[in-house]
Each structure stands twice: as C-alpha cells, then as structure tokens.
Amino acid sequence: MLPRLPVCTLMFLPVLLAQGSTADSPDKSPPPISRPPPPPPGDPSWTLGLRLYQALRSDSSSVNTVFSPVLVASLLGAVGRGSAGTTASQLQELLKSSAPSKTVTQAGEVLLESLKSFTASNGSSFHLHVSSAVFSKETPAISQVFLKDAQGKFKLQHHPLGKGDGEADLKQLRAWAEAVLGGLEGAPSAAKIQAKAGALILANAFRFKGLWEREFSEESTDRRTFLGKKYTKVAMVHRAGLYHFHEDVENMVQVVEAPLWGNKASMVLLMPFHVEGLQRLDKLLSVELLSKWLDKTNKTSLSISLPKANITSTLSLQEELSALGLTDAWDQKVADFSGVSVKSKGKLHLGAVLQWASLELAAQAGKEEGKQQQEVEEQIQKPKLFYADHPFVILVRDNATGSLLLMAALDHAEGEALHDEL
Ligand SMILES: *[C@@H]1O[C@H](CO)[C@@H](O)[C@H](O)[C@H]1NC(C)=O
Ligand SMILES: *[C@@H]1O[C@H](CO)[C@@H](O)[C@H](O)[C@H]1NC(C)=O
Ligand SMILES: *[C@@H]1O[C@H](CO)[C@@H](O)[C@H](O)[C@H]1NC(C)=O
Ligand SMILES: *[C@@H]1O[C@H](CO)[C@@H](O)[C@H](O)[C@H]1NC(C)=O
C-alpha cells in the first residue's frame, strides 16, 4: 500500500521567519553573517541523526565518521512507503519526530522538503555529488508504482544485482559508489554483503565540499601538528572573522557556527577545550543540548584554524538500525514490503543499508577573495581562538529547513607521522 501524503505546511516556518538579525557589527564585508534557524525539534533528520551518531560512535575504536542523516532518512522513507504492518510501523517510528505535535505524515513532508533543499543548495553553499539507489537481488518484479514514487520523490534509482555471490554483489555496489565519488581512495571497505534472494539493498553515495563564506586563503596555509589518534603533520588553514561562537564552560566545549557561501547552509564545529579523544563529547550530544548551544552562540571576533582534512566513511547500518528498533524489515519471514512487490510474501526483505560518504572540510580559496578578506581581518579585535589541532565534531545544517544535512567526527587527520614526544 502506498499512502498518499497530504500537503502540510512546515511547522517550524514561523520560527524561521521570526529570526531577525540583531547584532550591530562593524563588519562591512558584503555577505552578512545571519543566524540560521534553530534546529527544529521535530525534524526526523536530527532525531535519527543523533541516535545513529551515538550508535555508530559507541565503539570507542571508531576513527573518523561522516554520514548524512537526511540521506539515510530518505532511503528509509522511500522503502517505508512500500511497506505495511509492523515493518511499516517500525520504519515510521525511526523517522517520526520527537515533537509530540508532529504526525508521521508531517515528518514525511519535512523530510521531502529537506531533501529538496539539500540538492537545491548545490553549487552555492557547497558542491554535492550524490546518488541513491535500491539494489534488488533476485527479487520478484518490483512495482512500477513504487519505483516511480521512489524516483520522483527520493531520487532513488533501481539497479538489479547480478546472480553472483556476495563478493560479486559488493563489487557491483562499490563500482556504483566509485562512479559517484570519483574514486574510493581513503574509503574503508564495506562490511561483507550476503544478499539472499529477495534482498533489497539501499544505498547512498555522496561527496560534499563545503564552501566557506569567507574562504581560507592559500597564503594562510601552513603545516602544523594535529593531535589525533596519532600525532600527524598536516596542512592547516587560518581565518579570523566574526562568527557565532559559544563556550560551554561547564562541559568544556567550544561551539562555532560559520555560514557557508550564499547562506544556504552553515557548518557547526564542536570541540573540547583541551586535547582529548571525542568519547566524552560524543556521549554529551543530544538534540536538546545542541539546540541550547546553537541558541547561545553570539557574534564574536574569532580566529579559526582548521586542518585541511577529508573525512571518508563506508557505513553498513544494519546493526545500528536494528538496535534502534528496526527489526522486522531484515527478516524474510516477517518483513512486509507488499507495496514494493505484490509477490513479496516470504521473500522481500532488507539486505543492507549502506552509505559511502566523503567530506572535504576546508575548501580551496577563490583567487579574487584575498584583498577583501584582509580588510575584514583588520577589523577583528582580540579574537578568541578556535584552534582545531585536536579531534572535533562537524555538523552541516540547512538554512531553509533547519535539517541536519551532515554529521561527522574527525578523530584522525592523515599526514606525516610524528613521534609522541614533541
Ligand atoms: C538564511 O537564514 C537567515 C536567517 O534566518 C535569513 O535571513 C536568510 O535569508 C537565509 N538565507 C537563505 C539563502 O535562505
Ligand atoms: C551539483 O552540481 C554539480 C556541478 O554543477 C553537478 O555535477 C552535480 O550533479 C550536482 N549534484 C546534484 C545532487 O544535483
Ligand atoms: C555573547 O557572548 C559573550 C561571551 O561568550 C557573553 O559574555 C555575552 O553575554 C554574550 N552576549 C549575549 C547578548 O548573549
Ligand atoms: C581532499 O580531497 C580533495 C578532492 O578529492 C583533494 O583535492 C584534496 O587534496 C584532499 N585533501 C587532503 C588533505 O587529502
């Protein structure tokens, strides 16, 4: 059954409209620093994103994580529309909002808006390459109605997998991801795939490069030490400006939010005051605390230093999603994807949910920016320091919908190894 979603207005729109620019700043650079809307508490990308982040990071040996909550949610949303019974209710439970006033259908609409907004900002605030697909392994014929809906609304393409074994399947999946990402260098290899006949494999692959509103100039790049899992020598970029900034003294965490080019999205960086791994910060993170932090940031003269790192992840999310309550979908005997294929009984089930992701943290500067940048920098007085020479967390949120586009953690920056004693 494919439920039709009624059109509804976004509940948090009034909040967005009520946000005014308050600060009187001496900053005369052309793009004004405006404050994006607070995270909408009812947005499934935030609730699912934070829960997935915690699940992924509960293993303290994890090194560098990046994923897109909006894109994972869109995969689940798409198959959710072809499901029924407890399979459907478990999927809905995962995607539903934490705000009691929001219904499942409203959460679904929010998700579609977020997805639209994500791709619409491509080319201004960031460069995005993304593909989403459902792969089918020797399944009964897939419903054209389902495919049309999944393609139209969620940009999900359909690719049948060959008759080969798990290794052949993985090869086909990797080739697909490689085409989207333009290579898989640095991407950890995915877990084994053991797709039985009747399996549906959901996958996203994306490459994201955030464009800072004031870019980092080439001259400001130098080599410094990054105190991550290993100590490494990395290229670091520096930039001073007025940024939304907050220091949570109690939790010893610095919070900075920087608008990306064109103000369609912003990047939030969270970093412990002192050199430490991210386990403590990871455990603190919740939608409530993040809202509070973002709310408390205010325009501050800030000097930001960041490693020019790329974060890549290959995620297979079955374990994490199961732990969050999605159990029936994987089980051939109980999974109900009757909207995906009428002959689904006892066959169709989820085989895997995969995401290949790559994030380029500090993009190259544009040439003509240099002069303007210097002028702005001169107006910065006694800046506070956000010196990212140790692990930190990154969020990218959409300005128009407030949704959580990306979430990442940098535990280690690739570079020439240093001996521990400096
Ligand atoms: C981003 O958000 C700010 C503050 O809410 C708003 O003034 C601005 O118009 C938004 N920009 C875009 C491109 O939507
Ligand atoms: C984003 O823009 C680039 C360059 O114009 C294009 O190649 C790419 O397909 C776009 N991505 C999406 C998701 O639209
Ligand atoms: C802005 O931040 C500073 C330092 O973090 C704080 O002392 C000040 O009270 C804040 N101002 C407002 C208006 O919140
Ligand atoms: C990050 O990736 C981009 C694009 O693939 C590449 O040009 C750049 O050199 C990489 N940076 C680092 C530090 O590896």
PDB file of N, CA, C and O and ligand atoms in Angstrom, residues 181-182 185 207 209 235 307-310 358-361 364 414, ligand 4:
ATOM      1  N   LEU A 181      31.503   8.984  -6.389  1.00  0.00           N
ATOM      2  CA  LEU A 181      32.512   9.702  -5.614  1.00  0.00           C
ATOM      3  C   LEU A 181      33.724  10.076  -6.447  1.00  0.00           C
ATOM      4  O   LEU A 181      34.557  10.862  -6.020  1.00  0.00           O
ATOM      5  N   GLY A 182      33.836   9.499  -7.631  1.00  0.00           N
ATOM      6  CA  GLY A 182      35.024   9.737  -8.434  1.00  0.00           C
ATOM      7  C   GLY A 182      36.222   9.072  -7.812  1.00  0.00           C
ATOM      8  O   GLY A 182      37.272   9.687  -7.672  1.00  0.00           O
ATOM      9  N   GLU A 185      39.375   6.233  -2.980  1.00  0.00           N
ATOM     10  CA  GLU A 185      40.606   6.327  -2.186  1.00  0.00           C
ATOM     11  C   GLU A 185      40.253   6.791  -0.784  1.00  0.00           C
ATOM     12  O   GLU A 185      39.475   7.724  -0.616  1.00  0.00           O
ATOM     13  N   ARG A 207      29.528  12.917  -2.036  1.00  0.00           N
ATOM     14  CA  ARG A 207      30.757  13.668  -1.814  1.00  0.00           C
ATOM     15  C   ARG A 207      30.345  15.111  -1.568  1.00  0.00           C
ATOM     16  O   ARG A 207      29.576  15.682  -2.345  1.00  0.00           O
ATOM     17  N   LYS A 209      31.564  19.062  -0.416  1.00  0.00           N
ATOM     18  CA  LYS A 209      32.657  20.015  -0.199  1.00  0.00           C
ATOM     19  C   LYS A 209      32.029  21.337   0.188  1.00  0.00           C
ATOM     20  O   LYS A 209      31.365  21.984  -0.624  1.00  0.00           O
ATOM     21  N   ALA A 235      48.390  20.033   6.766  1.00  0.00           N
ATOM     22  CA  ALA A 235      48.191  21.400   6.289  1.00  0.00           C
ATOM     23  C   ALA A 235      47.056  22.001   7.108  1.00  0.00           C
ATOM     24  O   ALA A 235      46.022  21.365   7.319  1.00  0.00           O
ATOM     25  N   PRO A 307      42.416  21.914  10.214  1.00  0.00           N
ATOM     26  CA  PRO A 307      43.214  21.060   9.338  1.00  0.00           C
ATOM     27  C   PRO A 307      42.502  20.906   7.992  1.00  0.00           C
ATOM     28  O   PRO A 307      41.272  20.875   7.952  1.00  0.00           O
ATOM     29  N   LYS A 308      43.283  20.839   6.924  1.00  0.00           N
ATOM     30  CA  LYS A 308      42.667  20.630   5.605  1.00  0.00           C
ATOM     31  C   LYS A 308      42.438  19.136   5.420  1.00  0.00           C
ATOM     32  O   LYS A 308      43.132  18.504   4.635  1.00  0.00           O
ATOM     33  N   ALA A 309      41.503  18.612   6.165  1.00  0.00           N
ATOM     34  CA  ALA A 309      41.334  17.158   6.153  1.00  0.00           C
ATOM     35  C   ALA A 309      40.117  16.748   5.340  1.00  0.00           C
ATOM     36  O   ALA A 309      39.194  17.527   5.145  1.00  0.00           O
ATOM     37  N   ASN A 310      40.149  15.530   4.859  1.00  0.00           N
ATOM     38  CA  ASN A 310      38.975  14.917   4.249  1.00  0.00           C
ATOM     39  C   ASN A 310      38.524  13.789   5.169  1.00  0.00           C
ATOM     40  O   ASN A 310      39.349  13.071   5.723  1.00  0.00           O
ATOM     41  N   SER A 358      31.927  11.149   1.744  1.00  0.00           N
ATOM     42  CA  SER A 358      33.200  11.845   1.747  1.00  0.00           C
ATOM     43  C   SER A 358      32.958  13.335   1.961  1.00  0.00           C
ATOM     44  O   SER A 358      32.120  13.948   1.312  1.00  0.00           O
ATOM     45  N   LEU A 359      33.684  13.895   2.921  1.00  0.00           N
ATOM     46  CA  LEU A 359      33.531  15.305   3.281  1.00  0.00           C
ATOM     47  C   LEU A 359      34.875  16.001   3.170  1.00  0.00           C
ATOM     48  O   LEU A 359      35.856  15.566   3.759  1.00  0.00           O
ATOM     49  N   GLU A 360      34.908  17.068   2.398  1.00  0.00           N
ATOM     50  CA  GLU A 360      36.130  17.881   2.315  1.00  0.00           C
ATOM     51  C   GLU A 360      35.910  19.098   3.187  1.00  0.00           C
ATOM     52  O   GLU A 360      35.005  19.898   2.947  1.00  0.00           O
ATOM     53  N   LEU A 361      36.732  19.218   4.218  1.00  0.00           N
ATOM     54  CA  LEU A 361      36.446  20.162   5.292  1.00  0.00           C
ATOM     55  C   LEU A 361      36.689  21.624   4.934  1.00  0.00           C
ATOM     56  O   LEU A 361      35.821  22.471   5.087  1.00  0.00           O
ATOM     57  N   GLN A 364      39.365  24.973  -0.979  1.00  0.00           N
ATOM     58  CA  GLN A 364      40.321  25.911  -1.564  1.00  0.00           C
ATOM     59  C   GLN A 364      39.716  27.310  -1.717  1.00  0.00           C
ATOM     60  O   GLN A 364      38.547  27.467  -2.017  1.00  0.00           O
ATOM     61  N   GLU A 414      44.989  12.608   8.354  1.00  0.00           N
ATOM     62  CA  GLU A 414      46.042  11.933   7.603  1.00  0.00           C
ATOM     63  C   GLU A 414      47.231  12.876   7.409  1.00  0.00           C
ATOM     64  O   GLU A 414      47.036  14.040   7.088  1.00  0.00           O
TER      65      GLU A 414
HETATM   66  C1  LIG B   4      40.736  16.117  -0.164  1.00  0.00           C
HETATM   67  O1  LIG B   4      40.052  15.723  -1.327  1.00  0.00           O
HETATM   68  C2  LIG B   4      40.212  16.619  -2.411  1.00  0.00           C
HETATM   69  C3  LIG B   4      39.295  16.167  -3.526  1.00  0.00           C
HETATM   70  O2  LIG B   4      39.386  14.804  -3.750  1.00  0.00           O
HETATM   71  C4  LIG B   4      41.672  16.669  -2.814  1.00  0.00           C
HETATM   72  O3  LIG B   4      41.846  17.561  -3.879  1.00  0.00           O
HETATM   73  C5  LIG B   4      42.493  17.104  -1.620  1.00  0.00           C
HETATM   74  O4  LIG B   4      43.860  17.082  -1.929  1.00  0.00           O
HETATM   75  C6  LIG B   4      42.231  16.225  -0.425  1.00  0.00           C
HETATM   76  N1  LIG B   4      42.877  16.789   0.743  1.00  0.00           N
HETATM   77  C7  LIG B   4      43.618  16.084   1.585  1.00  0.00           C
HETATM   78  C8  LIG B   4      44.208  16.822   2.732  1.00  0.00           C
HETATM   79  O5  LIG B   4      43.798  14.888   1.451  1.00  0.00           O
END
